[in-house]
Structure formats: structure tokens, C-alpha cells
Tab-separated table of C-alpha atoms and ligand atoms in Angstrom:
chain	number	residue	atom	x	y	z
Z	259	UNK	CA	6.131	32.385	-29.123
Z	260	UNK	CA	2.771	31.801	-30.870
Z	261	UNK	CA	4.091	28.586	-32.484
Z	262	UNK	CA	5.029	26.913	-29.259
Z	263	UNK	CA	2.821	24.006	-28.178
Z	264	UNK	CA	2.766	23.271	-24.516
Z	265	UNK	CA	2.271	19.669	-23.471
Z	266	UNK	CA	1.478	19.134	-19.819
Z	267	UNK	CA	3.433	15.911	-19.500
Z	268	UNK	CA	2.331	15.116	-15.986
Z	269	UNK	CA	-1.369	15.432	-16.843
Z	270	UNK	CA	-0.932	13.248	-19.937
Z	271	UNK	CA	0.944	10.576	-18.007
Z	272	UNK	CA	-1.610	10.532	-15.212
Z	273	UNK	CA	-4.534	10.350	-17.669
Z	274	UNK	CA	-2.929	7.362	-19.440
Z	275	UNK	CA	-2.225	5.722	-16.100
Z	276	UNK	CA	-5.837	6.190	-14.976
Z	277	UNK	CA	-7.063	4.408	-18.120
Z	278	UNK	CA	-4.875	1.349	-17.483
Z	279	UNK	CA	-5.753	1.398	-13.772
Z	280	UNK	CA	-9.464	1.335	-14.641
Z	281	UNK	CA	-8.867	-1.720	-16.868
Z	282	UNK	CA	-6.992	-3.476	-14.062
Z	283	UNK	CA	-9.783	-2.672	-11.598
Z	284	UNK	CA	-12.340	-4.134	-14.011
Z	285	UNK	CA	-10.250	-7.266	-14.618
Z	286	UNK	CA	-9.689	-7.876	-10.892
Z	287	UNK	CA	-13.364	-7.283	-10.148
Z	288	UNK	CA	-14.396	-9.929	-12.691
Z	289	UNK	CA	-11.706	-12.330	-11.429
Z	290	UNK	CA	-12.777	-11.603	-7.809
Z	291	UNK	CA	-9.266	-10.704	-6.686
Z	292	UNK	CA	-9.006	-7.986	-4.028
Z	293	UNK	CA	-5.865	-5.924	-4.619
Z	294	UNK	CA	-4.338	-3.903	-1.788
Z	295	UNK	CA	-1.829	-1.154	-2.576
Z	296	UNK	CA	0.492	-0.799	0.426
Z	297	UNK	CA	2.598	2.350	0.702
Z	298	UNK	CA	5.020	3.913	3.187
Z	299	UNK	CA	8.419	5.544	3.492
Z	300	UNK	CA	11.442	3.281	3.062
Z	301	UNK	CA	11.718	1.218	6.238
Z	302	UNK	CA	8.213	2.040	7.475
Z	303	UNK	CA	7.492	-1.680	7.725
Z	304	UNK	CA	5.727	-2.715	4.494
Z	305	UNK	CA	7.489	-6.065	4.126
Z	306	UNK	CA	7.187	-6.747	7.864
Z	307	UNK	CA	3.453	-5.979	7.823
Z	308	UNK	CA	2.930	-8.151	4.733
Z	309	UNK	CA	4.618	-11.082	6.455
Z	310	UNK	CA	2.676	-10.584	9.714
Z	311	UNK	CA	-0.547	-10.283	7.695
Z	312	UNK	CA	0.133	-13.473	5.716
Z	313	UNK	CA	0.776	-15.307	8.996
Z	314	UNK	CA	-2.354	-13.858	10.631
Z	315	UNK	CA	-4.880	-14.396	7.835
Z	316	UNK	CA	-7.205	-17.348	8.058
Z	317	UNK	CA	-5.836	-20.276	6.020
Z	318	UNK	CA	-8.723	-20.211	3.537
Z	319	UNK	CA	-7.665	-16.734	2.339
Z	320	UNK	CA	-5.440	-17.345	-0.694
Z	321	UNK	CA	-2.905	-14.537	-0.923
Z	322	UNK	CA	-0.235	-13.406	-3.367
Z	323	UNK	CA	2.246	-10.541	-3.283
Z	324	UNK	CA	3.749	-8.186	-5.847
Z	325	UNK	CA	6.905	-6.536	-4.576
Z	326	UNK	CA	8.183	-3.356	-6.188
Z	327	UNK	CA	11.599	-1.895	-5.675
Z	328	UNK	CA	13.924	0.379	-7.570
Z	329	UNK	CA	16.414	-2.490	-7.421
Z	330	UNK	CA	16.961	-5.836	-5.611
Z	331	UNK	CA	14.811	-8.921	-4.952
Z	332	UNK	CA	15.217	-9.108	-1.158
Z	333	UNK	CA	11.580	-8.447	-0.262
Z	334	UNK	CA	10.195	-10.974	-2.773
Z	335	UNK	CA	12.632	-13.545	-1.386
Z	336	UNK	CA	11.340	-12.929	2.167
Z	337	UNK	CA	7.728	-13.357	1.016
Z	338	UNK	CA	8.525	-16.472	-1.029
Z	339	UNK	CA	10.074	-17.993	2.108
Z	340	UNK	CA	6.576	-17.843	3.632
Z	341	UNK	CA	5.372	-20.147	0.848
Z	342	UNK	CA	3.394	-17.350	-0.807
Z	343	UNK	CA	3.512	-16.683	-4.571
Z	344	UNK	CA	5.500	-13.493	-5.181
Z	345	UNK	CA	6.471	-11.446	-8.204
Z	346	UNK	CA	9.209	-8.821	-8.022
Z	347	UNK	CA	8.863	-5.675	-10.132
Z	348	UNK	CA	12.146	-3.873	-10.589
Z	349	UNK	CA	11.158	-0.297	-11.394
Z	350	UNK	CA	14.657	0.670	-12.547
Z	351	UNK	CA	14.656	4.076	-10.899
Z	352	UNK	CA	10.923	4.878	-10.945
Z	353	UNK	CA	9.804	6.064	-7.505
Z	354	UNK	CA	6.336	4.454	-7.698
Z	355	UNK	CA	4.405	1.570	-9.229
Z	356	UNK	CA	2.237	2.622	-12.142
Z	357	UNK	CA	-0.668	0.727	-13.669
Z	358	UNK	CA	1.374	-0.329	-16.723
Z	359	UNK	CA	3.964	-2.025	-14.509
Z	360	UNK	CA	1.223	-3.809	-12.597
Z	361	UNK	CA	-0.356	-5.048	-15.785
Z	362	UNK	CA	2.943	-6.807	-16.557
Z	363	UNK	CA	3.145	-8.294	-13.055
Z	364	UNK	CA	-0.472	-9.506	-13.185
Z	365	UNK	CA	0.315	-11.535	-16.310
Z	366	UNK	CA	2.768	-13.527	-14.197
Z	367	UNK	CA	0.216	-14.362	-11.493
Z	368	UNK	CA	-2.360	-17.136	-11.370
Z	369	UNK	CA	-5.318	-14.879	-10.554
Z	370	UNK	CA	-7.753	-17.802	-10.379
Z	371	UNK	CA	-5.788	-19.043	-7.350
Z	372	UNK	CA	-6.008	-15.764	-5.393
Z	373	UNK	CA	-8.476	-13.947	-3.151
Z	374	UNK	CA	-6.074	-11.236	-2.021
Z	375	UNK	CA	-3.160	-9.631	-3.816
Z	376	UNK	CA	-0.938	-7.276	-1.830
Z	377	UNK	CA	1.258	-4.835	-3.732
Z	378	UNK	CA	4.245	-3.460	-1.822
Z	379	UNK	CA	4.756	-0.110	-3.526
Z	380	UNK	CA	8.105	1.668	-3.792
Z	381	UNK	CA	9.037	3.339	-0.506
Z	382	UNK	CA	8.134	7.016	-0.414
Z	383	UNK	CA	5.192	9.160	0.594
Z	384	UNK	CA	5.042	11.319	-2.549
Z	385	UNK	CA	4.880	9.675	-6.023
Z	386	UNK	CA	2.898	6.524	-5.124
Z	387	UNK	CA	0.042	8.763	-3.945
Z	388	UNK	CA	-0.332	10.217	-7.447
Z	389	UNK	CA	-0.556	6.988	-9.444
Z	390	UNK	CA	-3.726	4.909	-9.260
Z	391	UNK	CA	-2.841	1.206	-9.458
Z	392	UNK	CA	-6.353	-0.187	-9.889
Z	393	UNK	CA	-6.300	-1.493	-6.317
Z	394	UNK	CA	-9.542	-2.013	-4.413
Z	395	UNK	CA	-8.010	-0.338	-1.347
Z	396	UNK	CA	-5.046	1.942	-0.666
Z	397	UNK	CA	-3.320	1.502	2.672
Z	398	UNK	CA	-0.358	3.396	4.077
Z	399	UNK	CA	1.959	2.765	6.968
Z	400	UNK	CA	3.411	5.530	9.092
Z	401	UNK	CA	5.961	4.296	11.587
Z	402	UNK	CA	6.439	5.979	14.949
Z	403	UNK	CA	10.107	6.999	14.353
Z	404	UNK	CA	9.010	9.060	11.313
Z	405	UNK	CA	7.090	11.468	13.550
Z	406	UNK	CA	3.495	12.630	13.980
Z	407	UNK	CA	3.887	15.624	11.642
Z	408	UNK	CA	3.865	13.656	8.374
Z	409	UNK	CA	0.199	14.373	7.519
Z	410	UNK	CA	1.180	18.044	7.430
Z	411	UNK	CA	4.043	17.354	5.013
Z	412	UNK	CA	2.511	14.679	2.765
Z	413	UNK	CA	-1.231	15.405	2.835
Z	414	UNK	CA	-2.090	13.711	-0.484
Z	415	UNK	CA	-0.926	10.287	0.701
Z	416	UNK	CA	-3.119	10.497	3.820
Z	417	UNK	CA	-6.037	11.739	1.705
Z	418	UNK	CA	-6.070	8.895	-0.848
Z	419	UNK	CA	-5.766	6.029	1.663
Z	420	UNK	CA	-8.631	3.942	3.050
Z	421	UNK	CA	-6.591	2.858	6.059
Z	422	UNK	CA	-3.532	4.031	7.966
Z	423	UNK	CA	-1.436	1.538	9.876
Z	424	UNK	CA	0.675	3.248	12.535
Z	425	UNK	CA	3.540	0.783	12.894
Z	426	UNK	CA	6.385	0.388	15.395
Z	427	UNK	CA	4.239	1.287	18.407
Z	428	UNK	CA	6.932	-0.476	20.470
Z	429	UNK	CA	8.954	2.728	19.928
Z	430	UNK	CA	6.267	4.953	21.483
Z	431	UNK	CA	7.761	4.869	24.958
Z	432	UNK	CA	11.120	6.074	23.594
Z	433	UNK	CA	9.694	8.925	21.536
Z	434	UNK	CA	7.740	12.166	21.711
Z	435	UNK	CA	5.290	10.876	19.063
Z	436	UNK	CA	1.816	12.237	19.893
Z	437	UNK	CA	-0.770	9.673	18.738
Z	438	UNK	CA	-3.736	11.944	19.443
Z	439	UNK	CA	-2.187	14.823	17.456
Z	440	UNK	CA	-1.486	12.422	14.593
Z	441	UNK	CA	-5.069	11.138	14.540
Z	442	UNK	CA	-6.466	14.667	14.635
Z	443	UNK	CA	-4.272	15.701	11.671
Z	444	UNK	CA	-5.136	12.603	9.656
Z	445	UNK	CA	-8.883	12.746	10.309
Z	446	UNK	CA	-8.949	16.417	9.320
Z	447	UNK	CA	-7.581	15.408	5.887
Z	448	UNK	CA	-9.611	12.216	5.589
Z	449	UNK	CA	-12.514	11.743	8.031
Z	450	UNK	CA	-13.316	8.239	6.715
Z	451	UNK	CA	-9.855	6.698	7.086
Z	452	UNK	CA	-9.487	3.675	9.394
Z	453	UNK	CA	-6.517	3.866	11.747
Z	454	UNK	CA	-4.766	0.813	13.211
Z	455	UNK	CA	-1.952	0.928	15.768
Z	456	UNK	CA	0.379	-2.043	15.399
Z	457	UNK	CA	3.843	-3.335	16.133
Z	458	UNK	CA	5.201	-5.873	13.689
Z	459	UNK	CA	7.910	-6.538	16.293
Z	460	UNK	CA	5.599	-7.518	19.186
Z	461	UNK	CA	2.506	-8.457	17.149
Z	462	UNK	CA	0.386	-5.957	19.087
Z	463	UNK	CA	-2.605	-4.706	17.072
Z	464	UNK	CA	-2.057	-7.117	14.163
Z	465	UNK	CA	-5.287	-9.130	14.778
Z	466	UNK	CA	-7.513	-6.011	14.493
Z	467	UNK	CA	-5.780	-5.106	11.226
Z	468	UNK	CA	-6.096	-8.594	9.692
Z	469	UNK	CA	-9.757	-8.824	10.776
Z	470	UNK	CA	-10.484	-5.563	8.962
Z	471	UNK	CA	-8.642	-6.777	5.864
Z	472	UNK	CA	-10.459	-10.126	5.808
Z	473	UNK	CA	-13.802	-8.331	6.144
Z	474	UNK	CA	-12.891	-6.019	3.247
Z	475	UNK	CA	-11.924	-8.987	1.038
Z	476	UNK	CA	-15.126	-10.823	1.893
Z	477	UNK	CA	-17.278	-7.753	1.213
Z	478	UNK	CA	-15.523	-7.294	-2.146
Z	479	UNK	CA	-16.247	-10.873	-3.192
Z	480	UNK	CA	-19.987	-10.648	-2.479
G	76	GDP	N1	11.026	-2.093	16.438
G	76	GDP	C1	10.324	-2.361	15.342
G	76	GDP	N2	10.951	-2.556	14.178
G	76	GDP	C2	10.191	-2.837	13.084
G	76	GDP	C3	8.774	-2.922	13.140
G	76	GDP	N3	8.325	-3.192	11.900
G	76	GDP	C4	9.399	-3.281	11.105
G	76	GDP	N4	10.533	-3.076	11.810
G	76	GDP	C5	11.909	-3.078	11.309
G	76	GDP	O1	12.066	-1.950	10.456
G	76	GDP	C6	12.964	-2.263	9.387
G	76	GDP	C7	12.304	-1.980	8.043
G	76	GDP	O2	11.189	-2.847	7.904
G	76	GDP	P1	10.667	-3.325	6.473
G	76	GDP	O3	9.493	-4.182	6.724
G	76	GDP	O4	11.789	-3.871	5.666
G	76	GDP	O5	10.206	-1.928	5.845
G	76	GDP	P2	9.872	-1.531	4.310
G	76	GDP	O6	11.101	-0.918	3.748
G	76	GDP	O7	8.758	-0.533	4.426
G	76	GDP	O8	9.454	-2.792	3.626
G	76	GDP	C8	13.352	-3.732	9.574
G	76	GDP	O9	14.582	-3.772	10.262
G	76	GDP	C9	12.231	-4.278	10.437
G	76	GDP	O10	12.630	-5.372	11.231
G	76	GDP	C10	8.146	-2.707	14.402
G	76	GDP	O11	6.924	-2.741	14.563
G	76	GDP	N5	8.969	-2.416	15.463
G	77	MG	MG1	10.124	-3.694	1.856
């Protein structure tokens, strides 16, 4: 047994990832590009929120999108239809975007032409929370049909995010979702998180979210 060397693979992988993420953060800081890492469960509304955000941002804000999926190009196609530059990362089974993948995607983007770069991460509330992408801000979506108990089940995701967008508020009247209980659970994990209630279906709450995002981008560029 004395000759066995134990390698903690997860720690090694995360340490390597952190190094690349730090390089990306430095590069984007010098290029003045604000990168937003958007996470949620599958179907939470990431693509819908990206499209509503692109439509709601003031025209002077130059935006680009990196879409990540295990397979398929459907989300990048939807974004490209909005006339916005999009790159699709096919993760080939990986359940998250890591910094190495983003480095490849960034090479395909004209960073000089961007103020804001939104990354749609792979849909799940577990792995993406563990991998730093080099983003200036982490944002997650929780949609009403998923339930108000998710902060209890996936605490890390709620802890690492700067903002939580509660989406699909149009479902509230059909559900037992308790918004106050949700907020209490989230703020206990992360007292500084900003919480927005929106519906990408009705557009309710989208202006407050885009105003916050624009202010964050402007503060970053100063
Ligand atoms: N009722 C309702 N449906 C929504 C809302 N936002 C997104 N959806 C729908 O939820 C489904 C998944 O949305 P999508 O944006 O693809 O989620 P993603 O997998 O996280 O990118 C689609 O059918 C959307 O039309 C919302 O606010 N209300
Ligand atoms: Mg999507």
C-alpha cells in the first residue's frame, strides 16, 4: 500500500481550470469586454432570457453570445436570427463549460467589437457551479415550475452567483411556489445576491433586469 500514489483528480482539474479562467478574466479586462456566465437547469429559460435581454438592451451596447450544449446548434441559430454574433460550443458530453473551452470560443469572436458577451452554460445546477469561466458576473435562472426548494438542494450554485433571475413568473398563479420562502433560502446562502422576478413570456420584470445588466457593464468599463 505504501507505494500507491493518490492523485486527487478533481482538485487538479479545478486548479488547472482556475489558472485558465484567471487568464481569460485578465484578457477580457484589458479588452474591456464584460462576460456574463448564465446558468440554469435545462429549460429554465436561458435562451429565452438571452433573446429578451438582447432585445431590451440599449442599441449602443454591442453584445455577443457563446452557446454551449452537449449537442446541437439550435440555441446559437436562435441567437443568430436576432442578428447577434454567436458561437456554438459543442461540449460532447461535458456537463459544464470550462475555461479551456471558452478560450477556444473566444478565439472565434471579434472582442474589439463587443461590450457584453453572454455565455449560455450547459443546463444543470451542479457542474457549472464548480468551474470558474473567467466571467465578470455569474447569473443563474430558477424557473417557477422547478420549485422554491432548489436552494436547499443545490446550495453551491446559489452561493457563487451575483444575481438570480426567477423566470416564468406567469406560472405563479398555477403553482404553490412560495417566492418569500425562496428569497429567504437564497439570501441565507448569499446575502449579497440580486434577485429579479421575470417572465420571458409576458416580458414582465425584464426592464429591471436589463437596467441592472447595463449598469454592471458600464461600471466594468470605467
Ligand atoms: N410560460 C413561460 N415559458 C417560458 C418562459 N421562459 C421560457 N419559457 C419556455 O420554456 C422553454 C425552455 O426555454 P429555453 O429558453 O429554451 O430554456 P433553456 O434550456 O434554459 O435555454 C421554452 O419552451 C420557452 O418558450 C416564461 O417566462 N414563461
Ligand atoms: Mg438554451
